[in-house]
Amino acid sequence: MEHPIITIAELPQHVGRKVTLRGWVYNWRKKGKIRFVILRDGFGYLQCVVFRPEVPEPVWEAAVALTRESSLQITGVVAEDQRAPGGYELKVSDIVPIQIAPEYPIGKKEHGVDFLLNHRHLWMRSRRQHAILHVRAELEQAIRDFFHGRRYTLIDSPILTPAACEGTSTLFETEYFGEKAYLSQSGQLYLEPAAAAFGKVYCFGPTFRAEKSKTRRHLTEFWMVEPEVAWLRFDGLLDLIEEFLSEIVSRVLDRCSEDLERLERDITVLEPATRRPYPRLDYADAIAALADRGHPAEFGDDFGGDEETVLASLHDRPVLVTRYPTKIKAFYMEPDPGDPARALAVDVLAPEGYGEIIGGSERISSYELLERRIAEHELPRDAFEWYLDVRRYGSFPHSGFGMGIERCTSWLCGIHHAREAIPYPRTINRLYP
RNA sequence: UCCGCAGUAGCUCAAUGGUAGAGCGGGUGGCUGUUAACCACUAGGUUGGGGGUUCAAGUCCCUCCUGCGGAGCCA
């Protein structure tokens, strides 16, 4: 056959020509001697028109036999037509069914969350889920390009670890040749030594938290990107976060307009985030701002979801909340030289109630202080000797942050729940599919 | 772990303590331009499990299971 096999994305270049496409039946409609088959091939959707008087009877019968999500190869002439969704349609001349699907579980009307998550492997075929996961993929590529373009070295951190990285969260425990091992809850500690080896590094991988969280922002397995930079001080970290966020948001807005449109995402609320600077809010000022708005909080309190939403709503773009009290932050965070009760820590709160998408800090560079903090937090010293080595052999100021991919994707897509922002969500009571 | 909500047809949901229904999906038929097409007909149920109250329980009570939402924790 001389006609080419193409994807739906390539349609505009083949108007008036005969082509073959391969894909799945997204939906079909019939009206007498006309059948409309909506083809889905992963790149788009295409209305294919089968007109009984113009095709051989076996082709008509093949069209009649098609069910939703049956796989097929279909051939016809590409035509522009205002009546077709998307503006193009295929005047079908041949159909080769590959497999006729039985009754498809996911209907055209609404479904419940539990049902959809039980069918996540099929749900991702739907337009909305396809758009979300496509945005996620673009976001991840933007992140990799951001760091690679700035000569960061990718350091893959281990998943299996001997002990708690931060000692606070619950860890998934597993058996490792007779010893206990834990699934990593952060790659950061492993990146600090790498920063001494490569200067600028980042890791990007899955992270595990065994907390029994049941909120729209939590997953037990999620993806996190964590850069770590030698010689970077706190102010420089805040600049890096701004540069990073504004660039990746711009990239997604630039390349995912169709997806965001399908998700009915209001682009104008994301656009301010493409512009610097971002507002910076000192923790003490955040406390005061909350009190003014009927959310009394005392110095030393951490912020809950409601408080985060109030603080984020003060601005039109992500807000950097800085210099939290030392005692509510991780053991490795550098104290503020001007106020040792505060840590050089930053949380980035996304607008519209999407909450904390980034957490970062300058790290302690003093061997003695880090040693003391490990003791204060009652962490097993033996398990942290290698970490102390970073301060023992050529200690240096350094900073870094971590960003949760699902929370960022949720914010960009304007979706309700982080579980839609990951292909196969893992939550407290979901390990299937 | 705590608090709240829910579980009825394949799916989404109705049903004063009194004969379990609708829409979608499936099947059959009709229609030459449909846009989650429409129209007609049709099949489809141990009302999450167990126990109790009652002449009578999808409905009220107890208990267990499962799921959802929130809190804490965090990205």
Short mmCIF file of C-alpha atoms (C1' of nucleotides) in Angstrom, two decimals:
data_model
loop_
_atom_site.label_atom_id
_atom_site.label_comp_id
_atom_site.label_asym_id
_atom_site.label_seq_id
_atom_site.Cartn_x
_atom_site.Cartn_y
_atom_site.Cartn_z
CA MET A 1 0.00 0.00 0.00
CA GLU A 2 1.39 3.39 -0.93
CA HIS A 3 -0.61 5.46 1.57
CA PRO A 4 1.25 6.30 4.78
CA ILE A 5 0.54 5.21 8.35
CA ILE A 6 0.20 8.36 10.42
CA THR A 7 -0.90 9.55 13.85
CA ILE A 8 -3.73 11.96 14.55
CA ALA A 9 -1.17 14.67 15.35
CA GLU A 10 0.00 14.52 11.73
CA LEU A 11 -3.44 14.90 10.15
CA PRO A 12 -3.17 18.54 8.99
CA GLN A 13 -0.27 17.62 6.68
CA HIS A 14 -2.34 14.96 4.92
CA VAL A 15 -5.58 16.71 3.99
CA GLY A 16 -7.00 15.22 0.79
CA ARG A 17 -4.72 12.20 0.99
CA LYS A 18 -5.47 8.60 1.82
CA VAL A 19 -3.89 7.48 5.08
CA THR A 20 -4.02 4.66 7.60
CA LEU A 21 -4.27 5.17 11.34
CA ARG A 22 -4.08 2.74 14.24
CA GLY A 23 -5.79 3.14 17.55
CA TRP A 24 -8.83 2.46 19.69
CA VAL A 25 -12.53 3.27 19.46
CA TYR A 26 -13.09 6.10 21.93
CA ASN A 27 -16.79 6.28 21.12
CA TRP A 28 -19.11 5.66 18.24
CA ARG A 29 -22.48 6.94 17.05
CA LYS A 30 -24.82 5.70 14.37
CA LYS A 31 -27.50 7.25 12.26
CA GLY A 32 -28.95 4.94 9.66
CA LYS A 33 -26.44 4.39 6.90
CA ILE A 34 -23.79 6.53 8.61
CA ARG A 35 -21.61 5.47 11.49
CA PHE A 36 -19.23 7.80 13.26
CA VAL A 37 -16.24 6.17 14.91
CA ILE A 38 -14.22 8.41 17.21
CA LEU A 39 -10.68 7.10 16.95
CA ARG A 40 -8.21 7.62 19.77
CA ASP A 41 -4.51 6.95 19.15
CA GLY A 42 -2.78 8.57 22.11
CA PHE A 43 -2.00 11.72 20.15
CA GLY A 44 -5.54 12.95 19.61
CA TYR A 45 -9.07 12.13 18.65
CA LEU A 46 -10.44 11.78 15.13
CA GLN A 47 -13.97 11.41 13.86
CA CYS A 48 -14.05 8.69 11.21
CA VAL A 49 -17.13 8.57 8.98
CA VAL A 50 -18.34 5.30 7.51
CA PHE A 51 -21.06 5.73 4.86
CA ARG A 52 -22.67 2.44 3.92
CA PRO A 53 -23.26 3.11 0.19
CA GLU A 54 -19.60 4.05 -0.28
CA VAL A 55 -17.83 1.10 1.33
CA PRO A 56 -17.80 -2.61 0.54
CA GLU A 57 -20.29 -4.53 2.69
CA PRO A 58 -17.55 -6.32 4.73
CA VAL A 59 -16.16 -2.92 5.75
CA TRP A 60 -19.61 -1.78 6.84
CA GLU A 61 -20.00 -4.96 8.86
CA ALA A 62 -16.61 -4.40 10.46
CA ALA A 63 -17.73 -0.89 11.45
CA VAL A 64 -20.97 -2.24 12.92
CA ALA A 65 -19.06 -4.80 14.99
CA LEU A 66 -16.80 -2.20 16.62
CA THR A 67 -17.32 -1.60 20.33
CA ARG A 68 -15.88 1.06 22.59
CA GLU A 69 -12.11 0.59 23.05
CA SER A 70 -11.82 -2.06 20.36
CA SER A 71 -8.46 -1.76 18.62
CA LEU A 72 -8.31 -1.29 14.90
CA GLN A 73 -6.51 -0.09 11.83
CA ILE A 74 -8.54 2.31 9.75
CA THR A 75 -7.96 3.77 6.30
CA GLY A 76 -9.53 6.69 4.49
CA VAL A 77 -9.13 10.15 3.05
CA VAL A 78 -8.42 13.06 5.40
CA ALA A 79 -10.89 15.91 5.01
CA GLU A 80 -11.41 19.23 6.67
CA ASP A 81 -14.98 19.48 7.95
CA GLN A 82 -16.48 22.06 10.29
CA ARG A 83 -18.95 19.46 11.59
CA ALA A 84 -16.16 17.27 12.95
CA PRO A 85 -14.73 17.85 16.43
CA GLY A 86 -11.23 19.15 15.87
CA GLY A 87 -12.00 20.26 12.32
CA TYR A 88 -10.76 17.13 10.55
CA GLU A 89 -12.37 13.81 9.80
CA LEU A 90 -11.58 10.62 7.97
CA LYS A 91 -13.75 9.41 5.05
CA VAL A 92 -13.35 5.71 5.75
CA SER A 93 -12.62 3.22 2.98
CA ASP A 94 -11.31 0.30 4.98
CA ILE A 95 -11.36 -1.05 8.52
CA VAL A 96 -9.21 -3.84 9.93
CA PRO A 97 -10.34 -4.79 13.42
CA ILE A 98 -7.44 -5.93 15.60
CA GLN A 99 -9.49 -6.95 18.64
CA ILE A 100 -13.16 -6.46 19.47
CA ALA A 101 -13.44 -5.39 23.10
CA PRO A 102 -16.21 -6.68 25.37
CA GLU A 103 -18.38 -4.22 27.26
CA TYR A 104 -16.05 -1.44 28.46
CA PRO A 105 -16.25 -0.82 32.21
CA ILE A 106 -15.88 2.94 32.08
CA GLY A 107 -19.08 4.50 30.82
CA LYS A 108 -19.79 7.86 29.28
CA LYS A 109 -21.46 9.21 32.39
CA GLU A 110 -19.96 10.00 35.75
CA HIS A 111 -18.30 7.44 37.97
CA GLY A 112 -17.31 7.30 41.61
CA VAL A 113 -13.74 7.76 42.76
CA ASP A 114 -13.30 4.22 44.02
CA PHE A 115 -14.51 2.70 40.78
CA LEU A 116 -12.28 4.93 38.68
CA LEU A 117 -9.21 4.21 40.79
CA ASN A 118 -9.89 0.48 40.57
CA HIS A 119 -9.81 0.99 36.81
CA ARG A 120 -6.90 3.44 36.77
CA HIS A 121 -5.23 1.43 34.01
CA LEU A 122 -8.23 2.13 31.78
CA TRP A 123 -9.14 5.52 33.24
CA MET A 124 -5.91 7.01 31.89
CA ARG A 125 -7.35 6.55 28.40
CA SER A 126 -9.92 9.22 29.11
CA ARG A 127 -9.39 12.72 27.81
CA ARG A 128 -9.10 14.37 31.18
CA GLN A 129 -6.68 11.91 32.71
CA HIS A 130 -4.66 11.86 29.51
CA ALA A 131 -4.32 15.64 29.71
CA ILE A 132 -3.23 15.60 33.35
CA LEU A 133 -0.58 12.94 32.83
CA HIS A 134 0.64 14.75 29.73
CA VAL A 135 1.10 17.94 31.77
CA ARG A 136 2.96 15.91 34.39
CA ALA A 137 5.31 14.52 31.76
CA GLU A 138 6.00 18.00 30.39
CA LEU A 139 6.63 19.31 33.90
CA GLU A 140 9.10 16.52 34.57
CA GLN A 141 10.92 17.17 31.31
CA ALA A 142 11.01 20.90 32.06
CA ILE A 143 12.59 20.16 35.44
CA ARG A 144 15.25 17.92 33.93
CA ASP A 145 15.99 20.49 31.25
CA PHE A 146 16.22 23.28 33.82
CA PHE A 147 18.91 21.51 35.81
CA HIS A 148 20.71 19.88 32.93
CA GLY A 149 20.89 23.23 31.16
CA ARG A 150 22.56 24.74 34.23
CA ARG A 151 25.13 21.96 34.44
CA TYR A 152 23.68 20.19 37.46
CA THR A 153 24.68 16.53 37.66
CA LEU A 154 21.87 14.03 38.13
CA ILE A 155 22.59 11.85 41.15
CA ASP A 156 20.15 8.99 41.59
CA SER A 157 19.63 8.50 45.30
CA PRO A 158 18.93 5.06 46.77
CA ILE A 159 15.43 3.78 47.41
CA LEU A 160 16.50 1.24 50.04
CA THR A 161 18.03 2.95 53.03
CA PRO A 162 19.33 1.79 56.40
CA ALA A 163 17.63 4.43 58.55
CA ALA A 164 15.39 7.44 58.67
CA CYS A 165 16.57 10.42 56.68
CA GLU A 166 14.78 12.90 58.87
CA GLY A 167 13.65 10.72 61.73
CA THR A 168 10.22 12.28 61.86
CA SER A 169 7.96 10.60 59.37
CA THR A 170 6.87 7.02 59.39
CA LEU A 171 8.85 4.81 57.07
CA PHE A 172 7.95 1.74 55.10
CA GLU A 173 9.96 -1.09 56.58
CA THR A 174 11.19 -4.04 54.61
CA GLU A 175 13.44 -7.01 55.14
CA TYR A 176 16.92 -6.85 53.63
CA PHE A 177 18.83 -10.14 53.91
CA GLY A 178 18.05 -10.48 57.58
CA GLU A 179 18.35 -6.79 58.37
CA LYS A 180 15.75 -4.04 58.42
CA ALA A 181 15.70 -1.61 55.55
CA TYR A 182 13.44 1.33 54.81
CA LEU A 183 12.10 2.90 51.66
CA SER A 184 13.57 6.34 51.15
CA GLN A 185 11.56 9.34 52.22
CA SER A 186 14.05 11.82 50.74
CA GLY A 187 17.19 11.74 48.66
CA GLN A 188 18.55 14.89 50.22
CA LEU A 189 21.02 13.42 52.69
CA TYR A 190 22.57 11.41 49.88
CA LEU A 191 22.83 14.52 47.72
CA GLU A 192 24.85 16.58 50.17
CA PRO A 193 27.96 14.39 49.75
CA ALA A 194 27.35 14.50 45.99
CA ALA A 195 27.29 18.31 46.11
CA ALA A 196 30.82 18.13 47.51
CA ALA A 197 31.78 15.91 44.59
CA PHE A 198 29.99 17.70 41.75
CA GLY A 199 29.08 21.18 42.99
CA LYS A 200 25.56 21.29 41.65
CA VAL A 201 23.46 18.12 41.79
CA TYR A 202 19.85 16.99 41.80
CA CYS A 203 17.91 13.81 42.22
CA PHE A 204 14.52 12.94 40.81
CA GLY A 205 12.73 9.85 41.92
CA PRO A 206 10.03 8.23 43.97
CA THR A 207 9.70 8.89 47.68
CA PHE A 208 7.79 6.91 50.28
CA ARG A 209 5.93 8.01 53.37
CA ALA A 210 4.03 5.51 55.48
CA GLU A 211 1.94 8.17 57.19
CA LYS A 212 -1.71 7.27 57.27
CA SER A 213 -2.67 10.52 55.64
CA LYS A 214 -6.08 10.76 54.08
CA THR A 215 -6.17 14.11 52.39
CA ARG A 216 -6.25 15.30 48.82
CA ARG A 217 -2.61 16.38 49.03
CA HIS A 218 -1.08 13.13 50.25
CA LEU A 219 0.17 9.94 48.63
CA THR A 220 2.26 7.19 50.19
CA GLU A 221 4.42 7.05 47.06
CA PHE A 222 5.16 10.29 45.27
CA TRP A 223 7.85 11.82 43.10
CA MET A 224 10.17 14.51 44.25
CA VAL A 225 12.92 16.55 42.62
CA GLU A 226 15.66 17.71 44.98
CA PRO A 227 18.53 19.98 43.94
CA GLU A 228 21.50 20.53 46.24
CA VAL A 229 24.04 23.27 45.56
CA ALA A 230 27.48 23.81 47.07
CA TRP A 231 28.31 27.35 48.23
CA LEU A 232 24.69 28.43 47.85
CA ARG A 233 23.47 30.48 50.80
CA PHE A 234 19.89 31.05 51.88
CA ASP A 235 19.22 34.17 49.81
CA GLY A 236 20.61 32.46 46.76
CA LEU A 237 18.34 29.50 47.45
CA LEU A 238 15.29 31.76 47.40
CA ASP A 239 16.44 33.17 44.05
CA LEU A 240 16.99 29.67 42.68
CA ILE A 241 13.49 28.61 43.71
CA GLU A 242 11.98 31.61 41.94
CA GLU A 243 14.00 31.05 38.82
CA PHE A 244 13.13 27.37 38.84
CA LEU A 245 9.40 27.71 39.42
CA SER A 246 8.88 30.61 37.01
CA GLU A 247 10.68 28.73 34.26
CA ILE A 248 8.91 25.41 34.61
CA VAL A 249 5.50 27.09 34.85
CA SER A 250 6.27 29.07 31.69
CA ARG A 251 7.33 25.90 29.92
CA VAL A 252 4.10 24.07 30.81
CA LEU A 253 1.92 27.03 29.84
CA ASP A 254 3.81 27.25 26.57
CA ARG A 255 3.64 23.60 25.60
CA CYS A 256 0.49 22.25 27.25
CA SER A 257 -2.12 24.80 26.25
CA GLU A 258 -4.35 22.13 24.68
CA ASP A 259 -4.21 19.98 27.79
CA LEU A 260 -4.92 22.88 30.13
CA GLU A 261 -7.79 23.94 27.90
CA ARG A 262 -9.26 20.44 28.05
CA LEU A 263 -8.94 20.62 31.84
CA GLU A 264 -10.72 23.98 31.74
CA ARG A 265 -7.82 25.45 33.68
CA ASP A 266 -7.95 29.24 33.98
CA ILE A 267 -4.55 30.15 32.54
CA THR A 268 -4.69 33.72 33.82
CA VAL A 269 -4.29 32.53 37.42
CA LEU A 270 -1.07 30.71 36.48
CA GLU A 271 0.49 33.49 34.42
CA PRO A 272 1.66 35.63 37.38
CA ALA A 273 3.81 32.68 38.47
CA THR A 274 5.84 33.01 35.28
CA ARG A 275 7.04 36.43 36.43
CA ARG A 276 9.60 37.26 39.10
CA PRO A 277 9.93 38.21 41.84
CA TYR A 278 7.77 36.10 44.11
CA PRO A 279 6.58 37.54 47.40
CA ARG A 280 8.65 36.58 50.44
CA LEU A 281 7.00 36.39 53.81
CA ASP A 282 8.93 36.08 57.05
CA TYR A 283 7.48 33.48 59.39
CA ALA A 284 6.87 36.13 62.08
CA ASP A 285 4.99 38.29 59.57
CA ALA A 286 3.01 35.24 58.51
CA ILE A 287 1.91 34.72 62.10
CA ALA A 288 0.80 38.35 62.27
CA ALA A 289 -0.99 38.16 58.94
CA LEU A 290 -2.88 35.08 60.11
CA ALA A 291 -3.91 36.77 63.35
CA ASP A 292 -5.27 39.74 61.36
CA ARG A 293 -7.43 37.35 59.37
CA GLY A 294 -8.94 35.43 62.24
CA HIS A 295 -6.44 32.57 62.36
CA PRO A 296 -4.57 33.09 65.62
CA ALA A 297 -1.23 31.29 65.73
CA GLU A 298 1.68 31.51 68.09
CA PHE A 299 5.37 31.59 67.36
CA GLY A 300 6.35 27.95 67.23
CA ASP A 301 3.19 26.71 65.53
CA ASP A 302 3.38 25.10 62.16
CA PHE A 303 0.74 25.95 59.60
CA GLY A 304 -2.14 23.66 58.74
CA GLY A 305 -3.92 23.47 55.43
CA ASP A 306 -6.29 26.32 56.26
CA GLU A 307 -3.46 28.61 57.33
CA GLU A 308 -1.51 27.83 54.16
CA THR A 309 -4.53 28.70 52.06
CA VAL A 310 -4.94 32.04 53.85
CA LEU A 311 -1.26 32.94 53.42
CA ALA A 312 -1.25 31.92 49.77
CA SER A 313 -4.38 33.92 49.05
CA LEU A 314 -2.57 37.13 49.98
CA HIS A 315 -0.77 37.02 46.64
CA ASP A 316 -1.36 36.10 43.02
CA ARG A 317 1.66 33.81 42.72
CA PRO A 318 3.54 31.33 44.91
CA VAL A 319 4.69 32.82 48.19
CA LEU A 320 7.98 31.99 49.91
CA VAL A 321 7.51 31.71 53.66
CA THR A 322 10.92 31.99 55.31
CA ARG A 323 12.81 31.52 58.58
CA TYR A 324 10.63 29.08 60.48
CA PRO A 325 11.32 28.29 64.13
CA THR A 326 14.18 25.81 64.39
CA LYS A 327 12.28 23.40 66.57
CA ILE A 328 9.54 22.69 64.02
CA LYS A 329 11.99 22.08 61.22
CA ALA A 330 14.38 19.27 60.30
CA PHE A 331 17.56 18.66 62.29
CA TYR A 332 19.94 19.49 59.43
CA MET A 333 18.77 23.06 58.82
CA GLU A 334 21.18 25.94 59.42
CA PRO A 335 20.14 28.38 62.15
CA ASP A 336 19.70 32.02 61.22
CA PRO A 337 22.92 33.76 62.38
CA GLY A 338 20.88 36.74 63.57
CA ASP A 339 18.31 34.63 65.43
CA PRO A 340 19.35 31.06 66.29
CA ALA A 341 15.77 30.18 67.25
CA ARG A 342 14.98 30.39 63.57
CA ALA A 343 16.10 28.14 60.75
CA LEU A 344 17.15 29.26 57.30
CA ALA A 345 14.19 27.32 55.94
CA VAL A 346 11.66 28.13 53.27
CA ASP A 347 8.32 26.68 52.30
CA VAL A 348 6.71 27.64 49.02
CA LEU A 349 2.94 27.83 49.17
CA ALA A 350 1.09 27.51 45.89
CA PRO A 351 -1.96 29.71 45.24
CA GLU A 352 -5.58 28.55 45.40
CA GLY A 353 -5.14 26.25 48.38
CA TYR A 354 -2.72 23.84 46.72
CA GLY A 355 -0.47 24.18 49.74
CA GLU A 356 3.20 23.50 50.19
CA ILE A 357 4.79 22.46 46.94
CA ILE A 358 8.40 23.13 47.91
CA GLY A 359 10.38 22.89 51.12
CA GLY A 360 14.01 23.89 51.35
CA SER A 361 16.79 25.21 53.53
CA GLU A 362 20.42 26.07 53.96
CA ARG A 363 22.08 23.05 55.58
CA ILE A 364 24.15 23.03 58.73
CA SER A 365 27.83 23.17 57.81
CA SER A 366 29.31 23.01 61.33
CA TYR A 367 30.37 19.52 62.36
CA GLU A 368 29.84 20.25 66.04
CA LEU A 369 26.35 21.71 65.59
CA LEU A 370 25.21 18.86 63.36
CA GLU A 371 26.55 16.35 65.84
CA ARG A 372 24.59 18.08 68.60
CA ARG A 373 21.39 18.17 66.54
CA ILE A 374 21.59 14.47 65.77
CA ALA A 375 21.84 13.83 69.51
CA GLU A 376 19.01 16.25 70.34
CA HIS A 377 16.73 14.51 67.87
CA GLU A 378 17.75 11.14 69.31
CA LEU A 379 18.83 9.88 65.93
CA PRO A 380 21.10 6.82 65.73
CA ARG A 381 24.54 8.35 65.48
CA ASP A 382 26.08 5.30 63.80
CA ALA A 383 23.70 5.59 60.87
CA PHE A 384 24.76 9.19 60.30
CA GLU A 385 28.55 8.89 60.39
CA TRP A 386 28.74 9.07 56.63
CA TYR A 387 26.55 12.18 56.72
CA LEU A 388 28.82 13.78 59.31
CA ASP A 389 31.73 13.09 56.95
CA VAL A 390 30.38 15.83 54.69
CA ARG A 391 31.26 18.25 57.52
CA ARG A 392 34.39 16.39 58.60
CA TYR A 393 36.16 16.50 55.25
CA GLY A 394 35.99 19.98 53.77
CA SER A 395 32.73 21.33 55.08
CA PHE A 396 31.09 23.99 52.96
CA PRO A 397 27.92 26.08 52.96
CA HIS A 398 25.19 24.50 50.83
CA SER A 399 21.47 24.67 50.28
CA GLY A 400 18.75 22.79 48.50
CA PHE A 401 15.07 22.17 48.22
CA GLY A 402 12.55 19.49 47.32
CA MET A 403 9.47 19.82 45.16
CA GLY A 404 6.60 17.36 45.06
CA ILE A 405 5.68 16.58 41.47
CA GLU A 406 2.08 15.62 42.16
CA ARG A 407 1.32 18.76 44.14
CA CYS A 408 2.85 20.93 41.47
CA THR A 409 0.99 19.05 38.74
CA SER A 410 -2.25 19.39 40.71
CA TRP A 411 -1.77 23.13 40.98
CA LEU A 412 -0.91 23.55 37.29
CA CYS A 413 -3.87 21.45 36.19
CA GLY A 414 -6.26 22.88 38.76
CA ILE A 415 -7.32 19.41 39.85
CA HIS A 416 -8.87 18.48 43.14
CA HIS A 417 -6.80 15.52 44.25
CA ALA A 418 -3.10 14.59 43.98
CA ARG A 419 -4.06 11.00 43.16
CA GLU A 420 -5.06 12.13 39.65
CA ALA A 421 -1.61 13.65 39.13
CA ILE A 422 0.26 10.33 39.19
CA PRO A 423 -0.29 7.40 36.81
CA TYR A 424 -0.78 4.78 39.52
CA PRO A 425 -1.57 6.41 42.87
CA ARG A 426 -0.62 4.72 46.12
CA THR A 427 -2.61 5.77 49.15
CA ILE A 428 -3.25 4.36 52.58
CA ASN A 429 -5.75 1.84 51.26
CA ARG A 430 -4.88 1.51 47.63
CA LEU A 431 -2.17 -0.69 46.15
CA TYR A 432 -4.16 -1.75 43.06
CA PRO A 433 -3.77 -1.67 40.13
"C1'" U B 1 -4.98 6.83 65.37
"C1'" C B 2 -9.29 10.34 65.96
"C1'" C B 3 -13.88 12.79 63.91
"C1'" G B 4 -17.70 12.83 60.09
"C1'" C B 5 -20.21 10.64 55.61
"C1'" A B 6 -21.49 6.57 52.53
"C1'" G B 7 -22.40 1.24 50.73
"C1'" U B 8 -29.33 -0.51 46.34
"C1'" A B 9 -28.78 -3.33 38.64
"C1'" G B 10 -22.20 -3.42 35.12
"C1'" C B 11 -21.90 2.32 36.39
"C1'" U B 12 -24.27 6.97 38.65
"C1'" C B 13 -28.21 7.49 41.81
"C1'" A B 14 -33.87 7.36 43.56
"C1'" A B 15 -37.33 4.77 46.77
"C1'" U B 16 -42.97 8.16 54.53
"C1'" G B 17 -41.28 1.10 58.07
"C1'" G B 18 -45.89 -1.41 53.44
"C1'" U B 19 -45.39 -4.59 45.50
"C1'" A B 20 -37.18 -2.29 44.71
"C1'" G B 21 -37.15 2.27 40.18
"C1'" A B 22 -34.67 5.83 36.58
"C1'" G B 23 -30.59 7.48 33.48
"C1'" C B 24 -26.24 5.56 31.28
"C1'" G B 25 -24.04 0.96 29.62
"C1'" G B 26 -25.63 -4.21 27.22
"C1'" G B 27 -29.16 -6.66 23.47
"C1'" U B 28 -32.90 -6.03 19.24
"C1'" G B 29 -35.02 -2.71 15.66
"C1'" G B 30 -35.36 2.44 13.16
"C1'" C B 31 -33.02 6.84 10.98
"C1'" U B 32 -27.59 10.04 5.35
"C1'" G B 33 -24.18 14.51 9.63
"C1'" U B 34 -24.02 12.70 14.67
"C1'" U B 35 -21.22 15.87 18.71
"C1'" A B 36 -21.78 12.09 26.25
"C1'" A B 37 -26.75 11.66 19.19
"C1'" C B 38 -31.91 10.43 19.27
"C1'" C B 39 -36.54 7.13 19.21
"C1'" A B 40 -38.97 2.28 20.36
"C1'" C B 41 -38.67 -2.42 22.66
"C1'" U B 42 -35.85 -5.73 25.92
"C1'" A B 43 -32.73 -8.30 29.55
"C1'" G B 44 -30.60 -7.13 34.17
"C1'" G B 45 -31.26 -7.25 41.97
"C1'" U B 46 -29.29 -12.45 48.06
"C1'" U B 47 -30.28 -3.59 48.75
"C1'" G B 48 -21.78 -4.80 51.77
"C1'" G B 49 -21.63 -9.24 55.89
"C1'" G B 50 -23.78 -10.91 60.57
"C1'" G B 51 -27.27 -10.22 64.52
"C1'" G B 52 -31.67 -7.70 66.54
"C1'" U B 53 -36.64 -4.78 66.87
"C1'" U B 54 -41.42 -5.32 64.07
"C1'" C B 55 -47.32 -8.25 61.44
"C1'" A B 56 -43.78 -6.12 57.91
"C1'" A B 57 -36.77 -3.58 57.26
"C1'" G B 58 -33.23 -0.93 51.49
"C1'" U B 59 -35.36 2.19 55.51
"C1'" C B 60 -34.87 1.62 62.79
"C1'" C B 61 -30.91 -0.48 66.53
"C1'" C B 62 -26.03 -3.18 67.48
"C1'" U B 63 -21.63 -5.03 65.31
"C1'" C B 64 -18.05 -6.03 61.61
"C1'" C B 65 -16.08 -5.02 56.68
"C1'" U B 66 -15.05 -1.70 52.67
"C1'" G B 67 -14.62 3.07 50.63
"C1'" C B 68 -14.78 8.52 50.84
"C1'" G B 69 -13.76 13.36 53.26
"C1'" G B 70 -11.11 15.92 57.12
"C1'" A B 71 -7.39 16.28 61.38
"C1'" G B 72 -2.35 15.11 62.70
"C1'" C B 73 2.17 14.47 59.55
"C1'" C B 74 4.37 16.29 55.32
"C1'" A B 75 5.99 17.29 49.30
#
